[in-house]
Protein backbone atom coordinates (compact mmCIF):
# COMPACT_ATOMS: atom_id res chain seq x y z
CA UNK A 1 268.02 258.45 152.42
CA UNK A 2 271.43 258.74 151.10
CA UNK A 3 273.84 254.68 151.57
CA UNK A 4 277.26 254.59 151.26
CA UNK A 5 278.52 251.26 150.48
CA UNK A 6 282.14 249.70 152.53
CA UNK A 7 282.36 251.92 154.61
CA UNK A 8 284.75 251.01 157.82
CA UNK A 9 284.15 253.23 160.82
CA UNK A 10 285.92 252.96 164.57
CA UNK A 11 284.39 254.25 168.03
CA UNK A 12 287.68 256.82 168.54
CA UNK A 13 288.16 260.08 165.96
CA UNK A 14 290.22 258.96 162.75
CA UNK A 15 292.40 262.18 162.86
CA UNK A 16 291.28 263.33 159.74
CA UNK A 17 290.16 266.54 160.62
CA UNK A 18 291.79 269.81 162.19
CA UNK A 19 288.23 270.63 164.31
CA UNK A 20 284.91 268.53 164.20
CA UNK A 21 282.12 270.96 163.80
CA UNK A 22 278.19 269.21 165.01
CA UNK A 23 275.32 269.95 162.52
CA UNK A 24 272.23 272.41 163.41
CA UNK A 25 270.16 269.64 161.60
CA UNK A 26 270.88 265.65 162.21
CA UNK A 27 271.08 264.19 158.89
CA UNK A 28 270.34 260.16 158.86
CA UNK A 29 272.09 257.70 155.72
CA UNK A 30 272.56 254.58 155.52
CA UNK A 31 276.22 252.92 155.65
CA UNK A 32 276.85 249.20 154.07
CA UNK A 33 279.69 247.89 156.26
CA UNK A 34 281.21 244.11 157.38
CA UNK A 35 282.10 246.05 160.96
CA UNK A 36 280.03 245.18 163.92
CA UNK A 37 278.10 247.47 165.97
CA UNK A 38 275.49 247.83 168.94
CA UNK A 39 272.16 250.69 168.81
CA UNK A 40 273.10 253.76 170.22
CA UNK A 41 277.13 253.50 169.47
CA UNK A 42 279.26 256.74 168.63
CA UNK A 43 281.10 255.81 165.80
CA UNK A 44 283.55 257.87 163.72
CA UNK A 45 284.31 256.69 159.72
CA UNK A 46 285.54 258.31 156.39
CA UNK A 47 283.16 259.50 153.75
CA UNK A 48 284.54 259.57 150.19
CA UNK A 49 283.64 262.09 147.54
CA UNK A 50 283.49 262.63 144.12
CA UNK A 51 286.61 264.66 144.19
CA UNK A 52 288.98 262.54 146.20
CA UNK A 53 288.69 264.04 149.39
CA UNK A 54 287.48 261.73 152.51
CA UNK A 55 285.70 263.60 155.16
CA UNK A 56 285.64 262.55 158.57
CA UNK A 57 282.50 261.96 160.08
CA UNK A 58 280.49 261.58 163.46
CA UNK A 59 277.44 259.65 163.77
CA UNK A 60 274.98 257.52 165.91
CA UNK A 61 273.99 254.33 165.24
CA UNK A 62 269.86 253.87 165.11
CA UNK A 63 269.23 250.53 163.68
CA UNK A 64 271.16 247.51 162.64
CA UNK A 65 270.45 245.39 159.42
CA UNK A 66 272.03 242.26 158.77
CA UNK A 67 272.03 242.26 154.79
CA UNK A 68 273.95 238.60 154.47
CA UNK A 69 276.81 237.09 156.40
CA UNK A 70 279.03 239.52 157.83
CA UNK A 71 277.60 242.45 155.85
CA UNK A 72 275.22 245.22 157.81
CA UNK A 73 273.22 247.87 157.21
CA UNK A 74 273.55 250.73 159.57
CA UNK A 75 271.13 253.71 159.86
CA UNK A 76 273.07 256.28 161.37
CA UNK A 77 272.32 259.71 161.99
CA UNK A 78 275.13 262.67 161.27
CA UNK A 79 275.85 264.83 164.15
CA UNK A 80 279.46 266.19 163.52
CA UNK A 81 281.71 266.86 160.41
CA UNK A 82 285.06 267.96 159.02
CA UNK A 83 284.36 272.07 160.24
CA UNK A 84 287.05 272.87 157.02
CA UNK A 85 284.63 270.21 154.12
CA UNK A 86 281.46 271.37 156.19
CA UNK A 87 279.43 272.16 153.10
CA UNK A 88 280.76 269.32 150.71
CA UNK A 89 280.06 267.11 153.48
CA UNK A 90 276.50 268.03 153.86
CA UNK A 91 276.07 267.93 150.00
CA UNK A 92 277.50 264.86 149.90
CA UNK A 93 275.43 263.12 152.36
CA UNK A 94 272.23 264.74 150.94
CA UNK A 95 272.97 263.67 147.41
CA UNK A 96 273.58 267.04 146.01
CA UNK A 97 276.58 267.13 144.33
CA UNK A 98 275.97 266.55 140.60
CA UNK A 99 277.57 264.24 138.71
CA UNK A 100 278.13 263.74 135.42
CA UNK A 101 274.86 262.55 133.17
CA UNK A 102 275.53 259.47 131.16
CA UNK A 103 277.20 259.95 127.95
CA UNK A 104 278.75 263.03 129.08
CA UNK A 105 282.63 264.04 128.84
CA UNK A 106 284.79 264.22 132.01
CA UNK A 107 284.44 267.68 133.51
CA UNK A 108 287.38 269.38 134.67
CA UNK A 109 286.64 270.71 137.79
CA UNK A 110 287.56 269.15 141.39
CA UNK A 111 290.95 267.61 140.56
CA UNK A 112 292.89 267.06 143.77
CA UNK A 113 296.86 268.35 143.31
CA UNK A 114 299.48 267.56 145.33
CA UNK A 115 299.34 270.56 147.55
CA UNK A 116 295.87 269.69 148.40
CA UNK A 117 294.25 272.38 146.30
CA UNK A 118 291.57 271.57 143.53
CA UNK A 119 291.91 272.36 140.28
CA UNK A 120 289.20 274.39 138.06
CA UNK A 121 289.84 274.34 134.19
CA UNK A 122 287.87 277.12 132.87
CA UNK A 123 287.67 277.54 128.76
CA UNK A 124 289.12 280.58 126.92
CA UNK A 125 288.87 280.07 123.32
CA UNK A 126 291.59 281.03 121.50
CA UNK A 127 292.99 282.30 124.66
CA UNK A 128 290.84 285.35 124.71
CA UNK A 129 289.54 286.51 128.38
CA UNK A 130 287.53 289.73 128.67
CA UNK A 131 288.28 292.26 131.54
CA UNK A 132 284.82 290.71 132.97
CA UNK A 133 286.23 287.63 133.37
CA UNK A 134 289.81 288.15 134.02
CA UNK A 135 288.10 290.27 137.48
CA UNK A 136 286.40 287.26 138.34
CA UNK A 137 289.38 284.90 138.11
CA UNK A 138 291.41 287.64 140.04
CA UNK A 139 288.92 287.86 142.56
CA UNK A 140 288.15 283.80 143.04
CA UNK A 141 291.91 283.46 142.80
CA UNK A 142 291.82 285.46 146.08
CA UNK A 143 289.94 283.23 147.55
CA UNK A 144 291.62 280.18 146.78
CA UNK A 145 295.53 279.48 146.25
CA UNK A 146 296.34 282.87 145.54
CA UNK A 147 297.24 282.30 141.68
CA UNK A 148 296.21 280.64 138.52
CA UNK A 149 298.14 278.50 136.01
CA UNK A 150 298.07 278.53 132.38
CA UNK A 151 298.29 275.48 130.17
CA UNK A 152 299.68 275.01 126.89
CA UNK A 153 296.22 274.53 126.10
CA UNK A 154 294.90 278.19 126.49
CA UNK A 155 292.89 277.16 129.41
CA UNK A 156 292.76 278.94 133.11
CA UNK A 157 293.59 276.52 136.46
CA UNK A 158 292.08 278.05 139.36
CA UNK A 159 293.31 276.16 142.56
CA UNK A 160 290.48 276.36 145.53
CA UNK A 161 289.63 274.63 148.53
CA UNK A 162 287.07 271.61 148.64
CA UNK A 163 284.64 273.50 149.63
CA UNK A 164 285.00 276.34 147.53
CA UNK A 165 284.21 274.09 144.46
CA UNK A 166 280.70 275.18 143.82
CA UNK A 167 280.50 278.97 144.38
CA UNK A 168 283.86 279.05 142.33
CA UNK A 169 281.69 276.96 139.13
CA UNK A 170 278.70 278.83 139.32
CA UNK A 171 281.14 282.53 139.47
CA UNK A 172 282.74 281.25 136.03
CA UNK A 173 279.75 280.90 134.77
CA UNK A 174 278.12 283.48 135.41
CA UNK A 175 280.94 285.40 133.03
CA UNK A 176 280.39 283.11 130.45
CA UNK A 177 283.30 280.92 131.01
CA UNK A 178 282.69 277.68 130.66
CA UNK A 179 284.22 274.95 132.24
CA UNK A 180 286.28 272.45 130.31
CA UNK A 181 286.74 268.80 129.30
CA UNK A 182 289.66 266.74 131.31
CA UNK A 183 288.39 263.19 128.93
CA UNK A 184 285.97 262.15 126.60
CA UNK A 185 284.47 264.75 125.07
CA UNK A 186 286.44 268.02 123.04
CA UNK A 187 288.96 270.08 124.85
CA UNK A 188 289.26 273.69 124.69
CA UNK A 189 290.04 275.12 121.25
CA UNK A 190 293.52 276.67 120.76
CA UNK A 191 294.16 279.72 118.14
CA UNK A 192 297.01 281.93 117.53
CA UNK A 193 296.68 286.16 117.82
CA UNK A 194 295.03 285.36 114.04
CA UNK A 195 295.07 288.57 112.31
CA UNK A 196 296.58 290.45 114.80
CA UNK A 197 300.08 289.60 113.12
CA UNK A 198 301.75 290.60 110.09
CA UNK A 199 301.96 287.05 109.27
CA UNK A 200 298.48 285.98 109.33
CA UNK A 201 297.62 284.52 105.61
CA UNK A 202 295.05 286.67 104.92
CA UNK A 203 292.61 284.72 107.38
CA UNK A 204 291.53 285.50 110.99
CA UNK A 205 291.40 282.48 113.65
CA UNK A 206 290.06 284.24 116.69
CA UNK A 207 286.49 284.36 115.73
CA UNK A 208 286.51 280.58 114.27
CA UNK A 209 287.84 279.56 117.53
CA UNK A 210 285.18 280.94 119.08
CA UNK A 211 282.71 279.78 116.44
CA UNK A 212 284.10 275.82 117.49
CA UNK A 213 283.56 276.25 120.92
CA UNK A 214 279.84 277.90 120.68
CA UNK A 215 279.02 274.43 118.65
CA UNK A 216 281.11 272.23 120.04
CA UNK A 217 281.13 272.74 123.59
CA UNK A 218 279.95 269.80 126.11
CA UNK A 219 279.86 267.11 123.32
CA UNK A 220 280.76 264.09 123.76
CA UNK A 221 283.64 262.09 122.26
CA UNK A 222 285.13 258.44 122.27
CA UNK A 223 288.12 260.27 124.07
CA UNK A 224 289.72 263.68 124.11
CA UNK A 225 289.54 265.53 120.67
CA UNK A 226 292.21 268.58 120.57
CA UNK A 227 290.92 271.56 117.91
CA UNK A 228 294.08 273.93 116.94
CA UNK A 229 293.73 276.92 114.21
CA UNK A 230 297.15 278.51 113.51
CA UNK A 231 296.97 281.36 110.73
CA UNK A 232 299.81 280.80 108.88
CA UNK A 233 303.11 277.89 108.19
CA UNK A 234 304.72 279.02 111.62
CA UNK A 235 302.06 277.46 113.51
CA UNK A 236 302.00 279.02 116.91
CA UNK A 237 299.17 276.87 118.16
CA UNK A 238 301.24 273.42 117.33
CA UNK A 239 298.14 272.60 114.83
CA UNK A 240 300.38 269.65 113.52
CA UNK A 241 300.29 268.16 117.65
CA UNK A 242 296.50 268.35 117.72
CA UNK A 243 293.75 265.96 116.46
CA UNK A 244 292.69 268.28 114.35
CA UNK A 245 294.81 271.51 113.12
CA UNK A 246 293.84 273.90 110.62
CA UNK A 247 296.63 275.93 109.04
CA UNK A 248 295.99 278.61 106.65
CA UNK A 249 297.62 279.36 102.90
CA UNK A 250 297.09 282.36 101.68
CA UNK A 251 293.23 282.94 102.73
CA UNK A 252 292.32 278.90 103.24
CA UNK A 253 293.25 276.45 105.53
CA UNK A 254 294.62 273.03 105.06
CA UNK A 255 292.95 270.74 107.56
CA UNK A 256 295.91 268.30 109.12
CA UNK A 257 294.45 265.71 111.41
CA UNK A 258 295.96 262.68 113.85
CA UNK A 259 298.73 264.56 115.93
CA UNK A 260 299.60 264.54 119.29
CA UNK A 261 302.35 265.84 121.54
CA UNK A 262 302.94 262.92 124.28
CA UNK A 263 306.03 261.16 124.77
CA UNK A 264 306.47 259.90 121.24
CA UNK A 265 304.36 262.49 119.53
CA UNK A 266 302.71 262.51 115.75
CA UNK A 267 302.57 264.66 113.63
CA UNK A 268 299.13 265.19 111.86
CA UNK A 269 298.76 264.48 108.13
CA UNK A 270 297.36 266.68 105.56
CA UNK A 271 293.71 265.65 105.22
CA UNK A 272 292.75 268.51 102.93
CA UNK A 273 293.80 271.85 101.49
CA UNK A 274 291.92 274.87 100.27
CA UNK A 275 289.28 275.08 102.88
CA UNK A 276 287.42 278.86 103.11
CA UNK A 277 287.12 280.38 106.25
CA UNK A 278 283.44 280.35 106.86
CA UNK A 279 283.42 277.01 105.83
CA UNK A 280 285.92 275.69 108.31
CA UNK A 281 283.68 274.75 111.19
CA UNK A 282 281.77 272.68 109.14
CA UNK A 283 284.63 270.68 108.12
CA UNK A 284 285.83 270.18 111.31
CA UNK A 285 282.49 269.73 112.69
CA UNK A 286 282.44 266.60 110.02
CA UNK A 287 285.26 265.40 110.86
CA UNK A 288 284.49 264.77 114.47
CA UNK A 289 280.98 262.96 113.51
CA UNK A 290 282.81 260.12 111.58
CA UNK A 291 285.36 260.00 114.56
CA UNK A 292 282.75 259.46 116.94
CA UNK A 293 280.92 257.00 114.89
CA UNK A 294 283.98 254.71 114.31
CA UNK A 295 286.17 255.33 117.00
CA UNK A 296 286.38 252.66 119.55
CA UNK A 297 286.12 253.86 123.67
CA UNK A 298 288.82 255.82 124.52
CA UNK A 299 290.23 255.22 121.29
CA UNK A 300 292.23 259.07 119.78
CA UNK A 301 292.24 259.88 116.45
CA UNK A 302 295.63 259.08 115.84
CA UNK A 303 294.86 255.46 116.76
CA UNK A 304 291.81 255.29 114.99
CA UNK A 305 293.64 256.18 111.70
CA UNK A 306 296.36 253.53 112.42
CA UNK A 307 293.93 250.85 112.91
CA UNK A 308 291.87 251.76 109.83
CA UNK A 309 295.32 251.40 108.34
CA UNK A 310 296.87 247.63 109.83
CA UNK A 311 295.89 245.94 106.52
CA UNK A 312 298.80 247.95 104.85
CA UNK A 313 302.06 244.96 104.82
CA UNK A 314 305.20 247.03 103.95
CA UNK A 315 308.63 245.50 104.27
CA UNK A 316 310.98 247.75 105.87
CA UNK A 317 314.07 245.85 107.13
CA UNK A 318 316.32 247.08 104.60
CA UNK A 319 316.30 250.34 106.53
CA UNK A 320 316.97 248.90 109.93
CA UNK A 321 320.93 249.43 109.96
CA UNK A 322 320.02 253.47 109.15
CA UNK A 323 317.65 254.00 111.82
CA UNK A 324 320.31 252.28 113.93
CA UNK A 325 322.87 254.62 113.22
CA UNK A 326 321.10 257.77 113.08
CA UNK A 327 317.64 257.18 115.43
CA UNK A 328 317.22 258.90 119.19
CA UNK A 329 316.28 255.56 120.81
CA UNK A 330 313.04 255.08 119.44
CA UNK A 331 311.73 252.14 117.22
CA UNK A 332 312.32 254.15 113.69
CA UNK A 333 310.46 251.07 112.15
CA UNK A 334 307.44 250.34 113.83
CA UNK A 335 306.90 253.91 114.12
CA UNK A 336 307.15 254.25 109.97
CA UNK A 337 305.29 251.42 109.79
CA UNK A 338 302.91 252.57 111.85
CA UNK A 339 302.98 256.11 109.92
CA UNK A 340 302.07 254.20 106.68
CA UNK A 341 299.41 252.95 108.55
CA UNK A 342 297.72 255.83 109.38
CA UNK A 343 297.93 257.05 105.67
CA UNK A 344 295.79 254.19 105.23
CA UNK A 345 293.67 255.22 107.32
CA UNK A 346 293.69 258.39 106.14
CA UNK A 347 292.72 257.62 102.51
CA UNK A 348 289.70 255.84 103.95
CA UNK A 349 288.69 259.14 105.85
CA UNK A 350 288.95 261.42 102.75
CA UNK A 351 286.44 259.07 100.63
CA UNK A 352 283.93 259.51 103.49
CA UNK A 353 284.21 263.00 104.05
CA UNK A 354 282.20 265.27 101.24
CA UNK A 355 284.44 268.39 101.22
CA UNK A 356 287.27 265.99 100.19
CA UNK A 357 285.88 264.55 97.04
């Protein structure tokens, strides 16, 4: 029997819902509550979920429990629920939804937006759907909001309804699209059209990106790791704003790690240059293993590097009236500092990495 701990509950409907619908079956949980109540009371209270949402609910108290002072134990059986979160409702109160094993990244699926939708990231590798899949998002699409979003990120939002959640998982799947990481684990892997343009060096990121993801996918990370392959200097796939970016010269890649885009973003250092193709994923693949065995929680790469790097003492003040003069507002300094830093850090990483030396 499924408890749900603080819950507060009244004897009138909370307004919640549009239409209370009452279950064929009568399912019985246990509540954990400081509210009074008598055997055989009506009571209406608000059942949270994994995804935000709080369903209204209608039950009947069975038995009272007094745990300590002025905290109960109610058994209570379900009769009525929100008719529009029917099925997460039941699924909730019968311990079905699945959550997240330990040690596993953030999935990104059930995201409440502000129009009450829920948002589905589904993985495209290198931004390459097949006419399977692209049916399936049309026709779930349909279902749901109506449209889908694209991020910079090459990944697919599908916006549902609560109760759509499930089906709308198990359809991606079942075209072999995966869905993504939101935190802790790495994200979807970005690559330009590869040799598709006149510019490629010689080098072809589509299948690599797909390569990344096949080994990659579902592991787990101190926090969010961001994989970018661009195929040549103009870097369509912002490799230098990514944790790790390969950019290729002239049938290699230089690996450039630490970026980010953010507010005040970074841009990634050159870890390495003359990298072969087919020998890429292992390099990355190498990289991420000595991330995630010195990387504090929730710790990025970028940070990592800088902290490997706060030994380095290097007087800068002599620049301060320049940056004054020419910066946009930010902290020139500590950001140059903190730049020299992560060269620090990043002469550490190369002496621990075995394609480096």
């Amino acid at each position: 029997m499924q408890k749900f701990y603080e819950i507060m509950f009244d004897c009138d409907p909370l307004e919640l819902a549009e239409e209370m619908v009452n279950l064929e079956e009568i399912i019985n949980v246990i509540i954990s509550t400081d509210e009074e109540a008598e055997i055989d009371d009506e009571i209406f209270f608000g059942l949270p979920t994994d995804i935000g949402e709080v369903i209204e609910i209608k039950a009947k108290v069975n038995t009272i429990k007094e745990v300590e002072e002025d905290l109960f134990e109610l058994e209570v059986s379900v009769i009525a629920v929100d008719a529009a979160l029917q099925k997460l409702a039941i699924d909730t109160l019968l311990g079905k939804v699945k959550k997240a094993a330990q040690g596993e990244p953030m999935w990104a699926s059930g995201f409440k937006q502000q129009d009450s939708s829920y948002a589905i990231l589904a993985n495209s590798p290198g931004g390459i759907l097949t006419a399977e899949q692209l049916a399936k998002i049309a026709e779930l699409s349909a279902k749901g909001a109506g449209y889908v979003k694209l991020t910079h990120a090459q990944r697919v939002v599908l916006l549902m309804k609560a109760d759509q959640l499930e089906m709308a998982n198990e359809e991606l799947i079942s075209v072999g699209l995966n869905i993504g990481v939101m935190h802790h684990g790495i994200r979807n892997i970005r690559a330009c059209c590869g040799s598709l343009c006149r510019f490629a060096q010689q080098t072809d990121g589509k299948p690599l990106s797909q390569e990344l993801a096949s080994r990659l996918y579902g592991r787990t990370t101190a926090f969010d790791i961001k994989i970018a392959i661009s195929d040549c200097m103009r870097n369509c796939s912002e490799s230098y704003c990514a944790d790790i970016g390969a950019i290729a010269e002239k049938g290699t890649y230089k690996i450039v790690i630490g970026g980010r885009g953010s507010q005040i973003p970074f841009r990634a250092l050159n870890l390495v240059s003359g990298i072969k193709p087919e020998n890429l994923a292992d390099a990355i693949e190498e990289i991420i293993e000595w991330y995630t065995t010195h990387a504090d929680h929730g710790e990025r790469l970028h940070k990592l590097l800088l902290r490997l790097g706060e030994d380095v003492e290097i007087d800068l003040t002599s620049l301060d009236n320049s940056f004054a003069k020419f910066g946009d507002g930010v902290d020139e300094t500590t950001r140059t500092q903190e730049q020299l830093k992560r060269t620090s850090g990043m002469m550490k990483l190369q002496e621990a990495l075995s394609f480096c030396n």
